[in-house]
PDB file of C-alpha atoms and ligand atoms in Angstrom:
ATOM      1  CA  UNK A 684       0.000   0.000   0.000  1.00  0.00           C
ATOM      2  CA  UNK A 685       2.382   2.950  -1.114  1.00  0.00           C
ATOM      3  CA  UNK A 686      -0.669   5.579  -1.825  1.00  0.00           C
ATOM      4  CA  UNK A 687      -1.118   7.274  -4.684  1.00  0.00           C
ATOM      5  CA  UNK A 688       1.715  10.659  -5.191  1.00  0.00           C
ATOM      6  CA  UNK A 689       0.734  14.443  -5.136  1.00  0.00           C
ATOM      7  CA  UNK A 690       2.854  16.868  -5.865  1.00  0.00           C
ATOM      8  CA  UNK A 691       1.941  19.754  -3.814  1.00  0.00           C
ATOM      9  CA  UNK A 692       2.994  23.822  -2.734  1.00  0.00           C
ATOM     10  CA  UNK A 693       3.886  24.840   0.497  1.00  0.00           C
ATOM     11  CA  UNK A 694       3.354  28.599   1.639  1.00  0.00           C
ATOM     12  CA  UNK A 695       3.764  30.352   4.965  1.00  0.00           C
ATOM     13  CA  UNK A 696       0.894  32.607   4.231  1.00  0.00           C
ATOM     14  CA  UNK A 697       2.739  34.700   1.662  1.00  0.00           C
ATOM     15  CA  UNK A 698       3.693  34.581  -1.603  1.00  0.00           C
ATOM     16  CA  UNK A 699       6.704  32.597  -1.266  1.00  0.00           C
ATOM     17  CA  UNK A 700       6.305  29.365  -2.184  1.00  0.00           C
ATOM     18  CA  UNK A 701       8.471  25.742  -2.457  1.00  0.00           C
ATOM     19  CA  UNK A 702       7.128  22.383  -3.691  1.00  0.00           C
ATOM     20  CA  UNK A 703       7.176  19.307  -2.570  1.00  0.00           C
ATOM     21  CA  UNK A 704       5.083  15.720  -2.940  1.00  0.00           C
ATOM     22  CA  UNK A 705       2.795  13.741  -0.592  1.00  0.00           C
ATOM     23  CA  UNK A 706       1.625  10.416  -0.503  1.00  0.00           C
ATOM     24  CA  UNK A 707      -2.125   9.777   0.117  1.00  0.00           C
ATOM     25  CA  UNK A 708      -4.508   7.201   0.114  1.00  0.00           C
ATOM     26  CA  UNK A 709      -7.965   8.089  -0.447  1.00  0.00           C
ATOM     27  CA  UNK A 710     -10.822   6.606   0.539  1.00  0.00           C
ATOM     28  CA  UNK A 711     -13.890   5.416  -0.964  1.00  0.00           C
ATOM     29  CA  UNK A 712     -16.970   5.942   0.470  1.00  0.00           C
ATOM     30  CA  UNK A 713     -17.397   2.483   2.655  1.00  0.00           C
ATOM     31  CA  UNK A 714     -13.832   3.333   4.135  1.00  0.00           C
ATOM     32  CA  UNK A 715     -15.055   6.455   5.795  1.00  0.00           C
ATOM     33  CA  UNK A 716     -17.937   5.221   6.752  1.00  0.00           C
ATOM     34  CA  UNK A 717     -15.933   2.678   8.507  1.00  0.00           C
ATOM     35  CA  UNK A 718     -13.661   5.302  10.011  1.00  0.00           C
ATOM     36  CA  UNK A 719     -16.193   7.407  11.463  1.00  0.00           C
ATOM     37  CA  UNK A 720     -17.800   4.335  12.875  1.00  0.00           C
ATOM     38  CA  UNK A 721     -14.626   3.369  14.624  1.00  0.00           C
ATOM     39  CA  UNK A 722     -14.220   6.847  16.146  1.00  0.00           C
ATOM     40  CA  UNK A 723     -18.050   6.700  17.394  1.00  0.00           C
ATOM     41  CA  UNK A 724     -17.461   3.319  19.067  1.00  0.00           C
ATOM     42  CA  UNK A 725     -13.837   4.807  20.156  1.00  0.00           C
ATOM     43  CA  UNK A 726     -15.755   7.278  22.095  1.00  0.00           C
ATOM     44  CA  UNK A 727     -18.613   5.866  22.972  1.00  0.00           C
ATOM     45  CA  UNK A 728     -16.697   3.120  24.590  1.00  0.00           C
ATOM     46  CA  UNK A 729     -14.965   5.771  26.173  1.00  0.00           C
ATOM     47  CA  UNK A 730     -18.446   7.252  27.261  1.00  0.00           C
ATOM     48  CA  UNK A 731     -19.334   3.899  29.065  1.00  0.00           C
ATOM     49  CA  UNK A 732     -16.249   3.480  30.722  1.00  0.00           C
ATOM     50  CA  UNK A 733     -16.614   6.792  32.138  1.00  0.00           C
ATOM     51  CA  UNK A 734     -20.066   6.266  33.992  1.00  0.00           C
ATOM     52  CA  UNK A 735     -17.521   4.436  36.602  1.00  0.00           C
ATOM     53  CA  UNK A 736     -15.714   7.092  37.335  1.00  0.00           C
ATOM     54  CA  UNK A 737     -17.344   8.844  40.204  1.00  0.00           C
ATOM     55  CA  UNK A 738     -18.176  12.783  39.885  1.00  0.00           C
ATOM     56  CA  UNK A 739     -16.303  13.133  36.210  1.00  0.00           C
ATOM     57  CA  UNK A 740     -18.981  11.198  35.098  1.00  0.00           C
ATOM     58  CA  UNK A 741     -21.373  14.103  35.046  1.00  0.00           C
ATOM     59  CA  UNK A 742     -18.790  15.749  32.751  1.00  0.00           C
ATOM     60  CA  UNK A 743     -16.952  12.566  30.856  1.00  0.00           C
ATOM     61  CA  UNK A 744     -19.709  10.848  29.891  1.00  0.00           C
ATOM     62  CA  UNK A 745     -21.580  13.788  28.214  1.00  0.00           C
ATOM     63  CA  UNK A 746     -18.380  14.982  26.711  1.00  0.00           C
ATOM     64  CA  UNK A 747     -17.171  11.735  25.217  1.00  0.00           C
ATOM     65  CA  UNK A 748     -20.434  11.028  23.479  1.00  0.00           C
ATOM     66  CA  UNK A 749     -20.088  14.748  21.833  1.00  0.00           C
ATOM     67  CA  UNK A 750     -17.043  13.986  21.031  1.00  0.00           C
ATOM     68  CA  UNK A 751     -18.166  10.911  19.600  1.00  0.00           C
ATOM     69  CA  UNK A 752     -19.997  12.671  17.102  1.00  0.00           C
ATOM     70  CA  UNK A 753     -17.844  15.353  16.174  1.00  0.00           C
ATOM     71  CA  UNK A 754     -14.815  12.710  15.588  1.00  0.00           C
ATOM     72  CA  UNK A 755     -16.940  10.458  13.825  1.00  0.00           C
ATOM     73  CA  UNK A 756     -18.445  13.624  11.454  1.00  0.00           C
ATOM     74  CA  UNK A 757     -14.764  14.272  10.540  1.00  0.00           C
ATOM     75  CA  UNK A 758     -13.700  11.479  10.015  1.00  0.00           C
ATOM     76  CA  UNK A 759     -16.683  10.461   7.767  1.00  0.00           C
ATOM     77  CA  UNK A 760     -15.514  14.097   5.780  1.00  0.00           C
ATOM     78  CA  UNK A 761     -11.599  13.526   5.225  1.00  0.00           C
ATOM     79  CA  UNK A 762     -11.105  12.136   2.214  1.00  0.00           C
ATOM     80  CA  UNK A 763      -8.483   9.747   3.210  1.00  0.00           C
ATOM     81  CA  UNK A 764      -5.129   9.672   4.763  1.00  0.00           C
ATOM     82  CA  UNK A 765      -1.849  10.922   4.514  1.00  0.00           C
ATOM     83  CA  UNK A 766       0.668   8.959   4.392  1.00  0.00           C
ATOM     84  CA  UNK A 767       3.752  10.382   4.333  1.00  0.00           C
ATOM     85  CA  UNK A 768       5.519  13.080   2.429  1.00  0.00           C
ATOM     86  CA  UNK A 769       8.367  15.898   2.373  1.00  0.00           C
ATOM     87  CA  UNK A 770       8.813  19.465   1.421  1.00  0.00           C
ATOM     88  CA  UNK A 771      10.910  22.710   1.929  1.00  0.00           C
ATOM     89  CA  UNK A 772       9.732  26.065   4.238  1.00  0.00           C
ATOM     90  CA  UNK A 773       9.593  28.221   1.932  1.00  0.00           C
ATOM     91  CA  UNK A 774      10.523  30.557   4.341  1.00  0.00           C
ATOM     92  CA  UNK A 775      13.886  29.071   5.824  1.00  0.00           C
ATOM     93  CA  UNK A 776      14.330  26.001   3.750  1.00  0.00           C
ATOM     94  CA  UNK A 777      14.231  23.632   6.196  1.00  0.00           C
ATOM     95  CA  UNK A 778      12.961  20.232   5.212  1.00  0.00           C
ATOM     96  CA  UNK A 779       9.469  19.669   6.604  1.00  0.00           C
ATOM     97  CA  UNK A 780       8.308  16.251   7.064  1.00  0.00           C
ATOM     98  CA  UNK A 781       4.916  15.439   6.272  1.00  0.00           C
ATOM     99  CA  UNK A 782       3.468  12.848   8.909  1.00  0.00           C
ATOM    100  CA  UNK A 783       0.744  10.239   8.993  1.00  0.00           C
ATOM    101  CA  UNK A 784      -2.480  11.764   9.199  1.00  0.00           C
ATOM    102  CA  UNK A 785      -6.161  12.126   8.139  1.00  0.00           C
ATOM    103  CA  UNK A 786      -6.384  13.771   4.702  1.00  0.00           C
ATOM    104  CA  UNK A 787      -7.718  17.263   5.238  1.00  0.00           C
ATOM    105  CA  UNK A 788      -6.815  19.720   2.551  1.00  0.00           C
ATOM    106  CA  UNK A 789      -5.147  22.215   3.179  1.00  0.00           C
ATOM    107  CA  UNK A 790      -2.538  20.268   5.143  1.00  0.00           C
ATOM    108  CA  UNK A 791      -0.689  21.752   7.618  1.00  0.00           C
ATOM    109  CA  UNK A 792       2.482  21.326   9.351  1.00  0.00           C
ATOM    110  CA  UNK A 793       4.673  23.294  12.126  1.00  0.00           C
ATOM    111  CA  UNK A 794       8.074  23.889  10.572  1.00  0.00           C
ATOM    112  CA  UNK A 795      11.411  22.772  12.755  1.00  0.00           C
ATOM    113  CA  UNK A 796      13.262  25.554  12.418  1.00  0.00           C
ATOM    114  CA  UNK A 797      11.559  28.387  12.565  1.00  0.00           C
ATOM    115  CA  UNK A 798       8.210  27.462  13.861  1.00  0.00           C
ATOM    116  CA  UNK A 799       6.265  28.605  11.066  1.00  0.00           C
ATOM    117  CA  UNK A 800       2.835  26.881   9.865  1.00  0.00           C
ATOM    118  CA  UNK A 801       3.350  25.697   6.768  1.00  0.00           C
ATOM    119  CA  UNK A 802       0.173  24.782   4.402  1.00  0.00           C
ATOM    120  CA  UNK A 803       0.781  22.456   1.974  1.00  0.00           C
ATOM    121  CA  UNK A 804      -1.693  22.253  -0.954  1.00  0.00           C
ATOM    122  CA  UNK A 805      -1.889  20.522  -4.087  1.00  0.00           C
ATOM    123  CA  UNK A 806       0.052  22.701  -6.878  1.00  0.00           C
TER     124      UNK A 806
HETATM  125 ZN1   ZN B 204      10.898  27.379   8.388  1.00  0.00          ZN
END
């Protein structure tokens, strides 16, 4: 499973920009559903495990099963995952590192040297 390769543009909010490729898998519409049922049960198990937790419970259980529902929503919206993937601040060329996560364009990444937020989108 190597995902499928995107070559993409990273900006720090300016005009500057560098490029750069990700890999992504996407998903097809029985794959999200599948994730955002996993997240419900994730929290929803969560939820029920809470109820034995004296006092919190008024506040776990309540906010778990939110949760729930708002993990579960975007999950069910990303349109897959990222797998991995590399590009240059454009600001002070450090290599960013793209890591494993859910596919929401634009992407968005914290760069190592000088802290900027890089987006990444697809050129
Ligand atoms: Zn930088």
């Amino acid at each position: 499973m190597d995902g499928e390769k995107i070559l993409i543009q990273a900006n720090v909010s300016d005009e500057r920009r560098s490029d750069g490729f990700v890999y992504i898998e996407t998903f097809n519409q029985t794959q999200k559903m599948q994730v955002a049922l996993r997240k419900l049960a994730l929290f929803w198990g969560l939820a029920i495990l809470s109820i034995l937790i004296p006092v919190f419970h008024f506040v776990l259980v309540p906010l778990f099963f939110a949760l729930g529902f708002f993990f579960a929503h975007r999950g069910y919206k990303s349109e897959g995952q990222v797998l991995s993937g590399s590009t240059t601040c454009p600001h002070c060329h450090t290599e960013v590192v793209v890591r494993k996560a859910e596919l929401n364009w634009p992407i968005t990444e914290i760069c190592q040297g000088c802290a900027r937020v890089v987006r990444i989108e697809k050129a």
